[in-house]
Structures are given as structure tokens and as C-alpha cells.
Amino acid sequence: NNTTEPIACKFKFRYQPHPFELRYYTNLFSYALSFVNPSQDDPCRKNDTKNRILPPKLAAKLFYASSIPPEKLRMIWNMATMPSSPIPPGTPPPPAMTFGQFSVAVRLIQLFQNKVTAKDEMLNVGVSYDTVPNGEERANVKDETKWKDEKEALAKNKGPDGLVPAFFRGISEEIVPLP
């Protein structure tokens, strides 16, 4: 057997959606997967995003709705699927995107749309999140004058980091509720 199997590897960029974003990311992923056969909705697998993979053509349908030029979307795809270390020559690329890679791509789209650059491979933007004893998430900003009340920020469709969520024309808010 001479077929080369894709190898499991760690990826260079990582992003774990914060609790206030997780439903949005999960719903976007499920929405993109629904392009497979929208007439056969499988409620048992709808919320099983961790074990599903998103083929490139389905991801593209969603990502094109971001209004980002195709050449930038190719860069975003490549960054989201970039291994942390070189893979052996001849190894086929992953055939699809996992939920983790999808989360990286959506975060990169968000950063591009907000004209913000990530400061690290975890795609942070200069605001750290600390869990306080009551379980609420709060932004810990060094310069208190830049502090934005979380409820006020979310009311304006911005997260505590001051960023507007990734927006997909005809999908965000119309089909998939914003965080």
C-alpha cells in the first residue's frame, strides 16, 4: 500500500473562542456544514462540532460572505491550517478543517475586518481575560481609560476586547445570531 495518510499534527495558530463567542462559532460551523445536504438535518450531530470536519468548498461558501478578497481568504485558510512544525515532503494536506482550525479562520477574519493585528499565536489582541471568582469573564486592560463596560460593548455587538464579531453577509444576525 503506497498511499500516504495525512498525519495528525499541531497547528501554528490557535484560538479558543471565549464563552460569549462559543455559541456563535459553533452555530457558524454547523451552518457551513448544513451546505452538505440542508434537507437532511441530523439533530443528533448538529452540536457535535468537535468531531466534525468542514471541507474546503463548504468553508469557502461561508468565508466568501465575509467580503474579504479571495486572495486574503486563501492566506487565512493557509494560516488556519499551518502546522507548527514542517511536515515531511509529499504528505498530503488535511482534506478539511476541524472546528479548532475553523475557529482560527473565523478569528483571523474578525481581526482582518476590525483592522487589528494579533500579538501572538493564540490570536490575542492585547486584552487578557481573567476568570473572576463569580465565574464572569472580564477584560483586564492596563490602561483604565480604555476599559469598556462588557454589557455596553456587547450591546453594540462588540466583545469586551472592543472588536466587532466576524461578520458574514446574509448569515450573521439574519441566520446565525451575533454573540
PDB file of C-alpha atoms in Angstrom:
ATOM      1  CA  ASN A   1       0.000   0.000   0.000  1.00  0.00           C
ATOM      2  CA  ASN A   2       1.707   3.194  -1.219  1.00  0.00           C
ATOM      3  CA  THR A   3      -0.956   5.705  -0.190  1.00  0.00           C
ATOM      4  CA  THR A   4       0.217   8.446   2.100  1.00  0.00           C
ATOM      5  CA  GLU A   5      -2.098   9.187   5.007  1.00  0.00           C
ATOM      6  CA  PRO A   6      -2.497  12.713   6.329  1.00  0.00           C
ATOM      7  CA  ILE A   7      -0.612  12.956   9.615  1.00  0.00           C
ATOM      8  CA  ALA A   8      -2.020  14.405  12.797  1.00  0.00           C
ATOM      9  CA  CYS A   9      -0.132  17.476  13.847  1.00  0.00           C
ATOM     10  CA  LYS A  10      -0.321  20.588  15.970  1.00  0.00           C
ATOM     11  CA  PHE A  11      -1.067  23.837  14.245  1.00  0.00           C
ATOM     12  CA  LYS A  12       0.879  27.085  14.478  1.00  0.00           C
ATOM     13  CA  PHE A  13      -2.091  29.304  15.318  1.00  0.00           C
ATOM     14  CA  ARG A  14      -4.709  28.519  17.943  1.00  0.00           C
ATOM     15  CA  TYR A  15      -7.828  30.263  19.088  1.00  0.00           C
ATOM     16  CA  GLN A  16     -10.257  29.131  21.741  1.00  0.00           C
ATOM     17  CA  PRO A  17     -13.480  31.142  21.450  1.00  0.00           C
ATOM     18  CA  HIS A  18     -14.389  32.783  24.741  1.00  0.00           C
ATOM     19  CA  PRO A  19     -17.637  31.695  26.391  1.00  0.00           C
ATOM     20  CA  PHE A  20     -19.543  34.681  24.995  1.00  0.00           C
ATOM     21  CA  GLU A  21     -18.364  33.745  21.441  1.00  0.00           C
ATOM     22  CA  LEU A  22     -18.607  29.966  21.551  1.00  0.00           C
ATOM     23  CA  ARG A  23     -22.258  29.661  20.514  1.00  0.00           C
ATOM     24  CA  TYR A  24     -21.628  31.990  17.548  1.00  0.00           C
ATOM     25  CA  TYR A  25     -18.611  29.967  16.355  1.00  0.00           C
ATOM     26  CA  THR A  26     -20.449  26.664  16.874  1.00  0.00           C
ATOM     27  CA  ASN A  27     -23.518  27.910  15.001  1.00  0.00           C
ATOM     28  CA  LEU A  28     -21.394  29.234  12.117  1.00  0.00           C
ATOM     29  CA  PHE A  29     -19.632  25.855  11.876  1.00  0.00           C
ATOM     30  CA  SER A  30     -22.960  23.995  11.915  1.00  0.00           C
ATOM     31  CA  TYR A  31     -24.371  26.400   9.332  1.00  0.00           C
ATOM     32  CA  ALA A  32     -21.406  25.790   6.998  1.00  0.00           C
ATOM     33  CA  LEU A  33     -21.812  22.025   7.459  1.00  0.00           C
ATOM     34  CA  SER A  34     -25.502  22.344   6.537  1.00  0.00           C
ATOM     35  CA  PHE A  35     -24.425  23.039   2.927  1.00  0.00           C
ATOM     36  CA  VAL A  36     -23.705  19.280   2.640  1.00  0.00           C
ATOM     37  CA  ASN A  37     -27.375  18.403   2.464  1.00  0.00           C
ATOM     38  CA  PRO A  38     -29.602  21.013   4.082  1.00  0.00           C
ATOM     39  CA  SER A  39     -32.717  18.868   3.604  1.00  0.00           C
ATOM     40  CA  GLN A  40     -31.309  16.159   5.877  1.00  0.00           C
ATOM     41  CA  ASP A  41     -30.776  17.913   9.180  1.00  0.00           C
ATOM     42  CA  ASP A  42     -29.266  15.464  11.649  1.00  0.00           C
ATOM     43  CA  PRO A  43     -30.182  16.817  15.091  1.00  0.00           C
ATOM     44  CA  CYS A  44     -28.017  14.189  16.830  1.00  0.00           C
ATOM     45  CA  ARG A  45     -24.864  15.549  15.190  1.00  0.00           C
ATOM     46  CA  LYS A  46     -25.807  19.236  14.998  1.00  0.00           C
ATOM     47  CA  ASN A  47     -23.958  20.172  18.185  1.00  0.00           C
ATOM     48  CA  ASP A  48     -21.119  17.681  17.719  1.00  0.00           C
ATOM     49  CA  THR A  49     -18.689  20.210  16.253  1.00  0.00           C
ATOM     50  CA  LYS A  50     -15.595  18.776  17.944  1.00  0.00           C
ATOM     51  CA  ASN A  51     -15.664  15.592  15.851  1.00  0.00           C
ATOM     52  CA  ARG A  52     -16.804  17.014  12.509  1.00  0.00           C
ATOM     53  CA  ILE A  53     -14.655  18.344   9.688  1.00  0.00           C
ATOM     54  CA  LEU A  54     -15.523  21.080   7.204  1.00  0.00           C
ATOM     55  CA  PRO A  55     -14.494  20.527   3.569  1.00  0.00           C
ATOM     56  CA  PRO A  56     -12.803  23.493   1.833  1.00  0.00           C
ATOM     57  CA  LYS A  57     -15.698  24.137  -0.575  1.00  0.00           C
ATOM     58  CA  LEU A  58     -18.172  24.423   2.305  1.00  0.00           C
ATOM     59  CA  ALA A  59     -15.868  26.682   4.297  1.00  0.00           C
ATOM     60  CA  ALA A  60     -15.416  28.850   1.198  1.00  0.00           C
ATOM     61  CA  LYS A  61     -19.190  29.361   0.876  1.00  0.00           C
ATOM     62  CA  LEU A  62     -19.243  30.847   4.364  1.00  0.00           C
ATOM     63  CA  PHE A  63     -15.921  32.706   4.175  1.00  0.00           C
ATOM     64  CA  TYR A  64     -16.805  34.452   0.864  1.00  0.00           C
ATOM     65  CA  ALA A  65     -19.733  36.058   2.704  1.00  0.00           C
ATOM     66  CA  SER A  66     -17.149  37.952   4.801  1.00  0.00           C
ATOM     67  CA  SER A  67     -16.496  40.251   1.792  1.00  0.00           C
ATOM     68  CA  ILE A  68     -12.755  39.662   2.183  1.00  0.00           C
ATOM     69  CA  PRO A  69     -10.945  39.335  -1.174  1.00  0.00           C
ATOM     70  CA  PRO A  70     -10.321  35.698  -2.228  1.00  0.00           C
ATOM     71  CA  GLU A  71      -6.516  36.076  -2.116  1.00  0.00           C
ATOM     72  CA  LYS A  72      -6.749  37.188   1.544  1.00  0.00           C
ATOM     73  CA  LEU A  73      -9.115  34.300   2.315  1.00  0.00           C
ATOM     74  CA  ARG A  74      -6.529  31.881   0.864  1.00  0.00           C
ATOM     75  CA  MET A  75      -3.959  33.367   3.266  1.00  0.00           C
ATOM     76  CA  ILE A  76      -6.411  32.978   6.149  1.00  0.00           C
ATOM     77  CA  TRP A  77      -7.071  29.327   5.184  1.00  0.00           C
ATOM     78  CA  ASN A  78      -3.329  28.663   4.966  1.00  0.00           C
ATOM     79  CA  MET A  79      -2.695  30.279   8.354  1.00  0.00           C
ATOM     80  CA  ALA A  80      -5.561  28.329   9.975  1.00  0.00           C
ATOM     81  CA  THR A  81      -4.221  25.017   8.660  1.00  0.00           C
ATOM     82  CA  MET A  82      -0.480  25.778   9.033  1.00  0.00           C
ATOM     83  CA  PRO A  83       1.350  23.125  11.079  1.00  0.00           C
ATOM     84  CA  SER A  84       3.548  24.285  13.951  1.00  0.00           C
ATOM     85  CA  SER A  85       6.499  22.382  12.520  1.00  0.00           C
ATOM     86  CA  PRO A  86       7.351  21.345   8.962  1.00  0.00           C
ATOM     87  CA  ILE A  87       5.634  18.228   7.693  1.00  0.00           C
ATOM     88  CA  PRO A  88       7.520  15.651   5.626  1.00  0.00           C
ATOM     89  CA  PRO A  89       7.606  16.306   1.865  1.00  0.00           C
ATOM     90  CA  GLY A  90       4.855  14.520  -0.020  1.00  0.00           C
ATOM     91  CA  THR A  91       2.485  14.451   2.937  1.00  0.00           C
ATOM     92  CA  PRO A  92      -0.987  15.414   1.715  1.00  0.00           C
ATOM     93  CA  PRO A  93      -2.552  18.457   3.355  1.00  0.00           C
ATOM     94  CA  PRO A  94      -5.508  17.948   5.677  1.00  0.00           C
ATOM     95  CA  PRO A  95      -8.589  17.356   3.486  1.00  0.00           C
ATOM     96  CA  ALA A  96     -10.782  19.612   5.584  1.00  0.00           C
ATOM     97  CA  MET A  97     -10.923  21.958   8.529  1.00  0.00           C
ATOM     98  CA  THR A  98     -11.549  20.890  12.119  1.00  0.00           C
ATOM     99  CA  PHE A  99     -13.566  23.066  14.488  1.00  0.00           C
ATOM    100  CA  GLY A 100     -10.288  24.294  16.012  1.00  0.00           C
ATOM    101  CA  GLN A 101      -8.921  25.344  12.624  1.00  0.00           C
ATOM    102  CA  PHE A 102     -12.304  26.877  11.752  1.00  0.00           C
ATOM    103  CA  SER A 103     -12.134  28.914  14.976  1.00  0.00           C
ATOM    104  CA  VAL A 104      -8.697  30.207  13.941  1.00  0.00           C
ATOM    105  CA  ALA A 105     -10.016  31.161  10.488  1.00  0.00           C
ATOM    106  CA  VAL A 106     -13.066  32.978  11.901  1.00  0.00           C
ATOM    107  CA  ARG A 107     -10.847  34.816  14.398  1.00  0.00           C
ATOM    108  CA  LEU A 108      -8.470  35.845  11.579  1.00  0.00           C
ATOM    109  CA  ILE A 109     -11.470  37.082   9.570  1.00  0.00           C
ATOM    110  CA  GLN A 110     -12.598  39.043  12.627  1.00  0.00           C
ATOM    111  CA  LEU A 111      -9.154  40.588  13.045  1.00  0.00           C
ATOM    112  CA  PHE A 112      -8.976  41.477   9.340  1.00  0.00           C
ATOM    113  CA  GLN A 113     -12.439  43.064   9.390  1.00  0.00           C
ATOM    114  CA  ASN A 114     -11.544  45.065  12.515  1.00  0.00           C
ATOM    115  CA  LYS A 115      -8.143  46.063  11.036  1.00  0.00           C
ATOM    116  CA  VAL A 116      -6.354  44.613  14.078  1.00  0.00           C
ATOM    117  CA  THR A 117      -3.172  42.553  14.235  1.00  0.00           C
ATOM    118  CA  ALA A 118      -2.800  39.630  16.619  1.00  0.00           C
ATOM    119  CA  LYS A 119       0.051  39.898  19.104  1.00  0.00           C
ATOM    120  CA  ASP A 120       0.743  36.151  19.393  1.00  0.00           C
ATOM    121  CA  GLU A 121      -0.007  32.689  18.023  1.00  0.00           C
ATOM    122  CA  MET A 122      -3.083  32.451  20.270  1.00  0.00           C
ATOM    123  CA  LEU A 123      -4.505  35.399  18.280  1.00  0.00           C
ATOM    124  CA  ASN A 124      -4.788  37.694  21.286  1.00  0.00           C
ATOM    125  CA  VAL A 125      -5.078  41.421  20.651  1.00  0.00           C
ATOM    126  CA  GLY A 126      -3.677  42.975  23.798  1.00  0.00           C
ATOM    127  CA  VAL A 127      -6.562  42.270  26.159  1.00  0.00           C
ATOM    128  CA  SER A 128      -6.265  39.366  28.566  1.00  0.00           C
ATOM    129  CA  TYR A 129      -9.234  37.528  30.005  1.00  0.00           C
ATOM    130  CA  ASP A 130      -9.225  36.515  33.637  1.00  0.00           C
ATOM    131  CA  THR A 131     -11.869  34.405  35.312  1.00  0.00           C
ATOM    132  CA  VAL A 132     -13.014  36.158  38.444  1.00  0.00           C
ATOM    133  CA  PRO A 133     -14.345  34.216  41.447  1.00  0.00           C
ATOM    134  CA  ASN A 134     -18.001  34.646  40.456  1.00  0.00           C
ATOM    135  CA  GLY A 135     -17.268  32.969  37.094  1.00  0.00           C
ATOM    136  CA  GLU A 136     -17.862  36.036  34.949  1.00  0.00           C
ATOM    137  CA  GLU A 137     -15.348  36.883  32.265  1.00  0.00           C
ATOM    138  CA  ARG A 138     -13.869  40.378  32.344  1.00  0.00           C
ATOM    139  CA  ALA A 139     -11.316  42.184  30.268  1.00  0.00           C
ATOM    140  CA  ASN A 140      -8.262  43.247  32.238  1.00  0.00           C
ATOM    141  CA  VAL A 141      -6.957  46.338  30.464  1.00  0.00           C
ATOM    142  CA  LYS A 142      -3.812  48.018  31.799  1.00  0.00           C
ATOM    143  CA  ASP A 143      -4.962  51.494  30.771  1.00  0.00           C
ATOM    144  CA  GLU A 144      -8.190  52.031  32.726  1.00  0.00           C
ATOM    145  CA  THR A 145      -9.264  54.830  30.338  1.00  0.00           C
ATOM    146  CA  LYS A 146      -9.674  52.178  27.628  1.00  0.00           C
ATOM    147  CA  TRP A 147     -11.937  49.994  29.775  1.00  0.00           C
ATOM    148  CA  LYS A 148     -15.333  49.361  28.216  1.00  0.00           C
ATOM    149  CA  ASP A 149     -18.213  48.035  30.230  1.00  0.00           C
ATOM    150  CA  GLU A 150     -18.858  44.488  28.990  1.00  0.00           C
ATOM    151  CA  LYS A 151     -22.637  44.871  28.757  1.00  0.00           C
ATOM    152  CA  GLU A 152     -22.349  48.166  26.902  1.00  0.00           C
ATOM    153  CA  ALA A 153     -19.790  46.709  24.483  1.00  0.00           C
ATOM    154  CA  LEU A 154     -21.883  43.633  23.750  1.00  0.00           C
ATOM    155  CA  ALA A 155     -24.969  45.812  23.258  1.00  0.00           C
ATOM    156  CA  LYS A 156     -23.064  47.450  20.403  1.00  0.00           C
ATOM    157  CA  ASN A 157     -22.076  43.999  19.010  1.00  0.00           C
ATOM    158  CA  LYS A 158     -18.550  44.353  20.356  1.00  0.00           C
ATOM    159  CA  GLY A 159     -16.872  41.953  22.704  1.00  0.00           C
ATOM    160  CA  PRO A 160     -15.040  43.045  25.841  1.00  0.00           C
ATOM    161  CA  ASP A 161     -11.898  43.293  23.679  1.00  0.00           C
ATOM    162  CA  GLY A 162     -13.623  46.072  21.698  1.00  0.00           C
ATOM    163  CA  LEU A 163     -13.805  44.030  18.484  1.00  0.00           C
ATOM    164  CA  VAL A 164     -16.924  43.564  16.393  1.00  0.00           C
ATOM    165  CA  PRO A 165     -17.545  39.829  15.753  1.00  0.00           C
ATOM    166  CA  ALA A 166     -16.595  38.363  12.371  1.00  0.00           C
ATOM    167  CA  PHE A 167     -19.454  39.279  10.057  1.00  0.00           C
ATOM    168  CA  PHE A 168     -20.741  37.163   7.180  1.00  0.00           C
ATOM    169  CA  ARG A 169     -23.158  38.994   4.867  1.00  0.00           C
ATOM    170  CA  GLY A 170     -26.607  37.394   4.774  1.00  0.00           C
ATOM    171  CA  ILE A 171     -25.698  34.973   7.576  1.00  0.00           C
ATOM    172  CA  SER A 172     -24.598  36.868  10.692  1.00  0.00           C
ATOM    173  CA  GLU A 173     -27.589  38.184  12.598  1.00  0.00           C
ATOM    174  CA  GLU A 174     -30.042  37.052   9.866  1.00  0.00           C
ATOM    175  CA  ILE A 175     -29.472  33.291  10.274  1.00  0.00           C
ATOM    176  CA  VAL A 176     -26.833  32.963  12.970  1.00  0.00           C
ATOM    177  CA  PRO A 177     -27.333  35.327  15.945  1.00  0.00           C
ATOM    178  CA  LEU A 178     -24.367  37.505  16.849  1.00  0.00           C
ATOM    179  CA  PRO A 179     -22.807  36.984  20.279  1.00  0.00           C
TER     180      PRO A 179
END
